[in-house]
Amino acid sequence: MAELIPVPGIPEIRPGDDLAAILWAAMEAGGLGLIDGDVIALAQKIVSKAEGRLVRLSDVEPSEEALTIARRDGRDARLVETVLRESNEVVVASERALIVEHRSGAVCAHGGVDRSNLREDGDTVLLLPEDADASARKIRAGLERKCGVRPAVLIVDTQGRAFRSGVVGVSIGCAGLEPLVDLRGEADRSGRPLEITLLAQADELAAAASIVMGQGAEGIPAAILRGIPYKKGEEPASRLFRKKEDDLFRQ
């Protein structure tokens, strides 16, 4: 039977914290364990906090590009500059949205730069992990050292989607599972071969985990997905990011 198990009791994460050790302590305190085949989903924010990915806006000197965008669109120039530093390219900049291609290759609002759920003075923003796949691998190895089980690990962020309203959990980093599963050539129920189906497995699992992790003040930044069949692998989550040359809307 498939289960979505929240991991309660995780304290406020600080820069330098050992996330694997903190996770395992919370699991033990909650009477939880890990078994082969489990997937651990972690909110991006606790990974970024542990890695010290915090920026004080008062320390940011806006560039001319940031000042131009900020004046035109009514934004904080320091925040715009922080987004630009995290980006390869500005996709859309207007009063309604600032959409960029993050340095990882993911296209997202504000380059993942976020102010929510930060117990700071309002001057601090949080960046995405430098390398979310490397973060997932490190946590996976740490959990294996703690408990002898090697679960798959997902780093989960919340993003909107083109052509659909609302936000969902998506994977920005993973270890131990294939982020994208190619089903082309496999037969459907009628025996016809599938022609275009690429399954975003990591995103499906991330969205499922978000059901119990929440999106606001729930305070549950980790969850165990158990009994859910998935294809194992070691490919990076960046396989999920559509390349610019394959994006019909960025040609």
CSV table of N, CA and C in Angstrom, one decimal, residues 71-183:
chain,number,residue,atom,x,y,z
A,71,ARG,N,12.8,50.2,-12.0
A,71,ARG,CA,12.0,51.5,-12.2
A,71,ARG,C,10.8,51.2,-13.2
A,72,ARG,N,11.0,50.5,-14.2
A,72,ARG,CA,10.0,50.2,-15.2
A,72,ARG,C,8.8,49.4,-14.6
A,73,ASP,N,9.2,48.4,-13.8
A,73,ASP,CA,8.2,47.4,-13.3
A,73,ASP,C,7.7,47.6,-11.9
A,74,GLY,N,8.3,48.6,-11.2
A,74,GLY,CA,7.9,48.9,-9.8
A,74,GLY,C,8.4,47.8,-8.8
A,75,ARG,N,9.7,47.4,-9.0
A,75,ARG,CA,10.2,46.3,-8.1
A,75,ARG,C,11.4,46.9,-7.3
A,76,ASP,N,11.8,46.2,-6.3
A,76,ASP,CA,12.9,46.5,-5.5
A,76,ASP,C,14.2,46.2,-6.3
A,77,ALA,N,15.0,47.2,-6.6
A,77,ALA,CA,16.1,47.0,-7.5
A,77,ALA,C,17.1,46.0,-6.9
A,78,ARG,N,17.2,45.9,-5.6
A,78,ARG,CA,18.2,45.0,-4.9
A,78,ARG,C,17.7,43.6,-5.2
A,79,LEU,N,16.4,43.4,-5.1
A,79,LEU,CA,15.8,42.0,-5.3
A,79,LEU,C,16.0,41.6,-6.8
A,80,VAL,N,15.8,42.6,-7.7
A,80,VAL,CA,16.0,42.3,-9.1
A,80,VAL,C,17.4,41.9,-9.4
A,81,GLU,N,18.4,42.7,-8.8
A,81,GLU,CA,19.8,42.4,-9.0
A,81,GLU,C,20.1,41.0,-8.5
A,82,THR,N,19.5,40.6,-7.3
A,82,THR,CA,19.8,39.2,-6.8
A,82,THR,C,19.3,38.2,-7.7
A,83,VAL,N,18.1,38.4,-8.3
A,83,VAL,CA,17.6,37.5,-9.3
A,83,VAL,C,18.5,37.4,-10.5
A,84,LEU,N,18.9,38.5,-11.0
A,84,LEU,CA,19.8,38.6,-12.2
A,84,LEU,C,21.1,37.8,-12.0
A,85,ARG,N,21.6,37.9,-10.8
A,85,ARG,CA,22.9,37.2,-10.5
A,85,ARG,C,22.7,35.7,-10.4
A,86,GLU,N,21.5,35.2,-10.2
A,86,GLU,CA,21.2,33.8,-10.2
A,86,GLU,C,20.7,33.3,-11.5
A,87,SER,N,20.7,34.1,-12.6
A,87,SER,CA,20.1,33.8,-13.8
A,87,SER,C,21.1,33.7,-15.0
A,88,ASN,N,20.7,32.9,-16.0
A,88,ASN,CA,21.4,32.9,-17.3
A,88,ASN,C,20.8,33.9,-18.2
A,89,GLU,N,19.4,34.1,-18.1
A,89,GLU,CA,18.7,34.9,-19.1
A,89,GLU,C,17.4,35.4,-18.5
A,90,VAL,N,17.0,36.6,-18.8
A,90,VAL,CA,15.6,37.0,-18.5
A,90,VAL,C,14.7,36.6,-19.6
A,91,VAL,N,13.6,35.9,-19.2
A,91,VAL,CA,12.7,35.4,-20.2
A,91,VAL,C,11.5,36.4,-20.3
A,92,VAL,N,11.0,36.9,-19.2
A,92,VAL,CA,9.9,37.9,-19.2
A,92,VAL,C,10.2,38.8,-18.0
A,93,ALA,N,10.1,40.1,-18.3
A,93,ALA,CA,10.2,41.1,-17.2
A,93,ALA,C,9.1,42.1,-17.4
A,94,SER,N,8.2,42.2,-16.5
A,94,SER,CA,7.1,43.1,-16.6
A,94,SER,C,6.5,43.4,-15.2
A,95,GLU,N,5.5,44.2,-15.2
A,95,GLU,CA,4.9,44.5,-13.9
A,95,GLU,C,4.3,43.2,-13.3
A,96,ARG,N,3.9,42.3,-14.2
A,96,ARG,CA,3.2,41.1,-13.7
A,96,ARG,C,4.1,40.0,-13.3
A,97,ALA,N,5.3,39.9,-13.9
A,97,ALA,CA,6.1,38.8,-13.6
A,97,ALA,C,7.6,39.1,-14.0
A,98,LEU,N,8.5,38.4,-13.3
A,98,LEU,CA,9.9,38.4,-13.6
A,98,LEU,C,10.3,36.9,-13.7
A,99,ILE,N,10.3,36.5,-14.9
A,99,ILE,CA,10.6,35.1,-15.2
A,99,ILE,C,12.0,35.0,-15.8
A,100,VAL,N,12.8,34.1,-15.3
A,100,VAL,CA,14.2,34.0,-15.8
A,100,VAL,C,14.6,32.5,-15.9
A,101,GLU,N,15.6,32.3,-16.7
A,101,GLU,CA,16.2,30.9,-16.7
A,101,GLU,C,17.3,30.9,-15.6
A,102,HIS,N,17.1,30.1,-14.6
A,102,HIS,CA,18.0,30.0,-13.5
A,102,HIS,C,19.3,29.4,-14.0
A,103,ARG,N,20.4,29.6,-13.3
A,103,ARG,CA,21.7,29.0,-13.7
A,103,ARG,C,21.7,27.5,-13.8
A,104,SER,N,20.8,26.9,-13.2
A,104,SER,CA,20.6,25.4,-13.3
A,104,SER,C,20.0,25.0,-14.6
A,105,GLY,N,19.3,26.0,-15.3
A,105,GLY,CA,18.6,25.7,-16.5
A,105,GLY,C,17.1,25.7,-16.4
A,106,ALA,N,16.6,25.7,-15.2
A,106,ALA,CA,15.2,25.8,-14.9
A,106,ALA,C,14.7,27.2,-15.2
A,107,VAL,N,13.5,27.3,-15.8
A,107,VAL,CA,12.8,28.5,-16.0
A,107,VAL,C,11.8,28.7,-14.9
A,108,CYS,N,11.9,29.8,-14.1
A,108,CYS,CA,11.0,29.9,-13.0
A,108,CYS,C,10.9,31.4,-12.6
A,109,ALA,N,9.9,31.7,-11.8
A,109,ALA,CA,9.7,33.1,-11.3
A,109,ALA,C,10.8,33.5,-10.3
A,110,HIS,N,11.3,34.7,-10.6
A,110,HIS,CA,12.3,35.3,-9.7
A,110,HIS,C,13.6,34.4,-9.4
A,111,GLY,N,13.8,33.5,-10.4
A,111,GLY,CA,15.0,32.7,-10.2
A,111,GLY,C,15.0,31.9,-8.9
A,112,GLY,N,13.8,31.6,-8.4
A,112,GLY,CA,13.8,30.9,-7.1
A,112,GLY,C,14.1,31.7,-5.9
A,113,VAL,N,14.4,33.0,-6.0
A,113,VAL,CA,14.7,33.8,-4.9
A,113,VAL,C,13.4,34.1,-4.1
A,114,ASP,N,13.5,33.8,-2.8
A,114,ASP,CA,12.2,33.8,-2.0
A,114,ASP,C,12.4,34.5,-0.7
A,115,ARG,N,11.3,35.1,-0.2
A,115,ARG,CA,11.3,35.7,1.2
A,115,ARG,C,10.5,35.0,2.2
A,116,SER,N,9.7,34.0,1.7
A,116,SER,CA,8.7,33.4,2.6
A,116,SER,C,9.3,32.5,3.6
A,117,ASN,N,8.7,32.3,4.8
A,117,ASN,CA,9.1,31.4,5.9
A,117,ASN,C,10.6,31.6,6.3
A,118,LEU,N,11.0,32.9,6.3
A,118,LEU,CA,12.3,33.3,6.9
A,118,LEU,C,12.1,34.1,8.1
A,119,ARG,N,12.7,33.6,9.2
A,119,ARG,CA,12.6,34.3,10.5
A,119,ARG,C,13.7,35.3,10.6
A,120,GLU,N,13.6,36.3,9.7
A,120,GLU,CA,14.7,37.3,9.7
A,120,GLU,C,14.0,38.6,9.8
A,121,ASP,N,14.8,39.7,9.5
A,121,ASP,CA,14.3,41.0,9.7
A,121,ASP,C,13.6,41.6,8.5
A,122,GLY,N,13.3,40.8,7.5
A,122,GLY,CA,12.7,41.3,6.2
A,122,GLY,C,13.7,41.7,5.2
A,123,ASP,N,15.0,41.8,5.6
A,123,ASP,CA,16.0,42.2,4.7
A,123,ASP,C,16.7,41.0,4.0
A,124,THR,N,16.3,39.8,4.3
A,124,THR,CA,17.0,38.6,3.9
A,124,THR,C,16.2,37.8,2.9
A,125,VAL,N,16.8,37.3,1.8
A,125,VAL,CA,16.1,36.4,0.9
A,125,VAL,C,16.9,35.1,0.8
A,126,LEU,N,16.2,34.1,0.3
A,126,LEU,CA,16.8,32.8,0.2
A,126,LEU,C,17.0,32.3,-1.2
A,127,LEU,N,18.1,31.8,-1.6
A,127,LEU,CA,18.4,31.4,-3.0
A,127,LEU,C,18.2,29.9,-3.1
A,128,LEU,N,18.1,29.4,-4.3
A,128,LEU,CA,18.0,27.9,-4.5
A,128,LEU,C,19.4,27.3,-4.2
A,129,PRO,N,19.5,26.0,-3.9
A,129,PRO,CA,20.8,25.4,-3.7
A,129,PRO,C,21.7,25.6,-4.9
A,130,GLU,N,23.0,25.7,-4.6
A,130,GLU,CA,24.0,25.9,-5.7
A,130,GLU,C,23.9,24.7,-6.7
A,131,ASP,N,23.7,23.5,-6.2
A,131,ASP,CA,23.6,22.3,-7.0
A,131,ASP,C,22.7,21.4,-6.3
A,132,ALA,N,21.4,21.4,-6.6
A,132,ALA,CA,20.4,20.6,-5.9
A,132,ALA,C,20.6,19.1,-6.0
A,133,ASP,N,21.1,18.7,-7.2
A,133,ASP,CA,21.4,17.2,-7.3
A,133,ASP,C,22.5,16.8,-6.4
A,134,ALA,N,23.5,17.6,-6.3
A,134,ALA,CA,24.6,17.3,-5.4
A,134,ALA,C,24.1,17.3,-3.9
A,135,SER,N,23.2,18.2,-3.6
A,135,SER,CA,22.6,18.3,-2.3
A,135,SER,C,21.9,17.0,-2.0
A,136,ALA,N,21.1,16.5,-3.0
A,136,ALA,CA,20.4,15.3,-2.8
A,136,ALA,C,21.3,14.1,-2.6
A,137,ARG,N,22.4,14.0,-3.3
A,137,ARG,CA,23.3,12.9,-3.2
A,137,ARG,C,24.0,13.0,-1.8
A,138,LYS,N,24.3,14.1,-1.3
A,138,LYS,CA,25.0,14.2,0.0
A,138,LYS,C,24.0,13.8,1.1
A,139,ILE,N,22.8,14.2,1.0
A,139,ILE,CA,21.8,13.8,2.1
A,139,ILE,C,21.6,12.3,2.0
A,140,ARG,N,21.5,11.8,0.8
A,140,ARG,CA,21.3,10.3,0.6
A,140,ARG,C,22.4,9.5,1.3
A,141,ALA,N,23.7,10.0,1.0
A,141,ALA,CA,24.8,9.3,1.6
A,141,ALA,C,24.8,9.4,3.1
A,142,GLY,N,24.4,10.6,3.6
A,142,GLY,CA,24.4,10.8,5.1
A,142,GLY,C,23.3,9.9,5.7
A,143,LEU,N,22.2,9.7,5.1
A,143,LEU,CA,21.2,8.9,5.7
A,143,LEU,C,21.6,7.4,5.7
A,144,GLU,N,22.3,7.0,4.6
A,144,GLU,CA,22.8,5.6,4.6
A,144,GLU,C,23.8,5.4,5.7
A,145,ARG,N,24.7,6.4,6.0
A,145,ARG,CA,25.6,6.2,7.1
A,145,ARG,C,24.9,6.1,8.4
A,146,LYS,N,23.8,6.8,8.6
A,146,LYS,CA,23.0,6.8,9.8
A,146,LYS,C,22.2,5.5,10.1
A,147,CYS,N,21.6,5.0,9.0
A,147,CYS,CA,20.6,3.9,9.2
A,147,CYS,C,20.9,2.7,8.4
A,148,GLY,N,21.8,2.7,7.5
A,148,GLY,CA,22.1,1.6,6.7
A,148,GLY,C,21.2,1.4,5.5
A,149,VAL,N,20.2,2.3,5.3
A,149,VAL,CA,19.3,2.2,4.2
A,149,VAL,C,19.6,3.4,3.2
A,150,ARG,N,19.5,3.1,2.0
A,150,ARG,CA,19.9,4.1,1.0
A,150,ARG,C,18.6,4.5,0.2
A,151,PRO,N,17.8,5.5,0.7
A,151,PRO,CA,16.6,5.9,0.1
A,151,PRO,C,16.9,6.8,-1.1
A,152,ALA,N,16.0,6.9,-2.0
A,152,ALA,CA,16.1,7.9,-3.0
A,152,ALA,C,15.7,9.3,-2.3
A,153,VAL,N,16.3,10.4,-2.9
A,153,VAL,CA,16.0,11.7,-2.3
A,153,VAL,C,15.6,12.7,-3.3
A,154,LEU,N,14.6,13.4,-3.0
A,154,LEU,CA,14.1,14.5,-3.8
A,154,LEU,C,14.2,15.8,-3.1
A,155,ILE,N,14.6,16.9,-3.8
A,155,ILE,CA,14.6,18.2,-3.3
A,155,ILE,C,13.4,18.9,-4.0
A,156,VAL,N,12.4,19.4,-3.3
A,156,VAL,CA,11.1,19.8,-3.8
A,156,VAL,C,11.0,21.3,-3.7
A,157,ASP,N,10.6,22.0,-4.8
A,157,ASP,CA,10.3,23.4,-4.8
A,157,ASP,C,8.8,23.5,-5.2
A,158,THR,N,8.3,24.7,-5.1
A,158,THR,CA,7.0,25.0,-5.6
A,158,THR,C,7.0,25.9,-6.7
A,159,GLN,N,6.4,25.5,-7.8
A,159,GLN,CA,6.4,26.4,-9.0
A,159,GLN,C,5.1,26.4,-9.7
A,160,GLY,N,4.8,27.5,-10.5
A,160,GLY,CA,3.7,27.5,-11.3
A,160,GLY,C,4.0,26.8,-12.6
A,161,ARG,N,3.0,26.7,-13.5
A,161,ARG,CA,3.1,26.0,-14.8
A,161,ARG,C,2.5,26.8,-15.9
A,162,ALA,N,3.1,26.8,-17.0
A,162,ALA,CA,2.6,27.5,-18.2
A,162,ALA,C,1.2,26.9,-18.5
A,163,PHE,N,0.3,27.8,-18.8
A,163,PHE,CA,-1.1,27.4,-19.2
A,163,PHE,C,-2.0,26.9,-18.1
A,164,ARG,N,-1.5,26.8,-16.9
A,164,ARG,CA,-2.4,26.3,-15.8
A,164,ARG,C,-2.2,27.2,-14.6
A,165,SER,N,-3.3,27.4,-13.9
A,165,SER,CA,-3.3,28.2,-12.7
A,165,SER,C,-2.9,27.4,-11.5
A,166,GLY,N,-2.3,28.1,-10.5
A,166,GLY,CA,-1.9,27.4,-9.2
A,166,GLY,C,-0.5,26.9,-9.3
A,167,VAL,N,0.0,26.5,-8.1
A,167,VAL,CA,1.3,26.0,-8.0
A,167,VAL,C,1.3,24.5,-7.5
A,168,VAL,N,2.4,23.8,-7.9
A,168,VAL,CA,2.5,22.4,-7.4
A,168,VAL,C,4.0,22.2,-7.0
A,169,GLY,N,4.2,21.1,-6.3
A,169,GLY,CA,5.6,20.7,-6.0
A,169,GLY,C,6.2,20.1,-7.2
A,170,VAL,N,7.5,20.5,-7.4
A,170,VAL,CA,8.3,19.9,-8.5
A,170,VAL,C,9.7,19.6,-7.9
A,171,SER,N,10.4,18.7,-8.6
A,171,SER,CA,11.7,18.3,-8.2
A,171,SER,C,12.8,19.2,-8.9
A,172,ILE,N,13.6,19.8,-8.1
A,172,ILE,CA,14.8,20.6,-8.6
A,172,ILE,C,16.1,19.8,-8.4
A,173,GLY,N,16.0,18.7,-7.7
A,173,GLY,CA,17.2,17.9,-7.4
A,173,GLY,C,16.8,16.5,-7.0
A,174,CYS,N,17.6,15.5,-7.4
A,174,CYS,CA,17.2,14.2,-7.0
A,174,CYS,C,18.4,13.3,-7.0
A,175,ALA,N,18.3,12.2,-6.3
A,175,ALA,CA,19.3,11.1,-6.3
A,175,ALA,C,18.7,9.8,-6.0
A,176,GLY,N,19.1,8.8,-6.8
A,176,GLY,CA,18.5,7.5,-6.6
A,176,GLY,C,17.3,7.1,-7.4
A,177,LEU,N,16.8,8.0,-8.3
A,177,LEU,CA,15.7,7.7,-9.1
A,177,LEU,C,15.8,8.5,-10.4
A,178,GLU,N,15.2,7.9,-11.4
A,178,GLU,CA,15.2,8.6,-12.8
A,178,GLU,C,14.2,9.7,-12.7
A,179,PRO,N,14.7,11.0,-13.0
A,179,PRO,CA,13.7,12.1,-13.0
A,179,PRO,C,12.7,12.0,-14.2
A,180,LEU,N,13.2,11.5,-15.3
A,180,LEU,CA,12.4,11.4,-16.5
A,180,LEU,C,12.5,10.0,-17.1
A,181,VAL,N,11.3,9.4,-17.2
A,181,VAL,CA,11.2,8.0,-17.7
A,181,VAL,C,10.6,8.0,-19.1
A,182,ASP,N,11.4,7.4,-20.0
A,182,ASP,CA,10.9,7.3,-21.4
A,182,ASP,C,10.1,6.1,-21.6
A,183,LEU,N,8.8,6.3,-21.9
A,183,LEU,CA,7.9,5.2,-22.1
A,183,LEU,C,7.6,4.9,-23.6
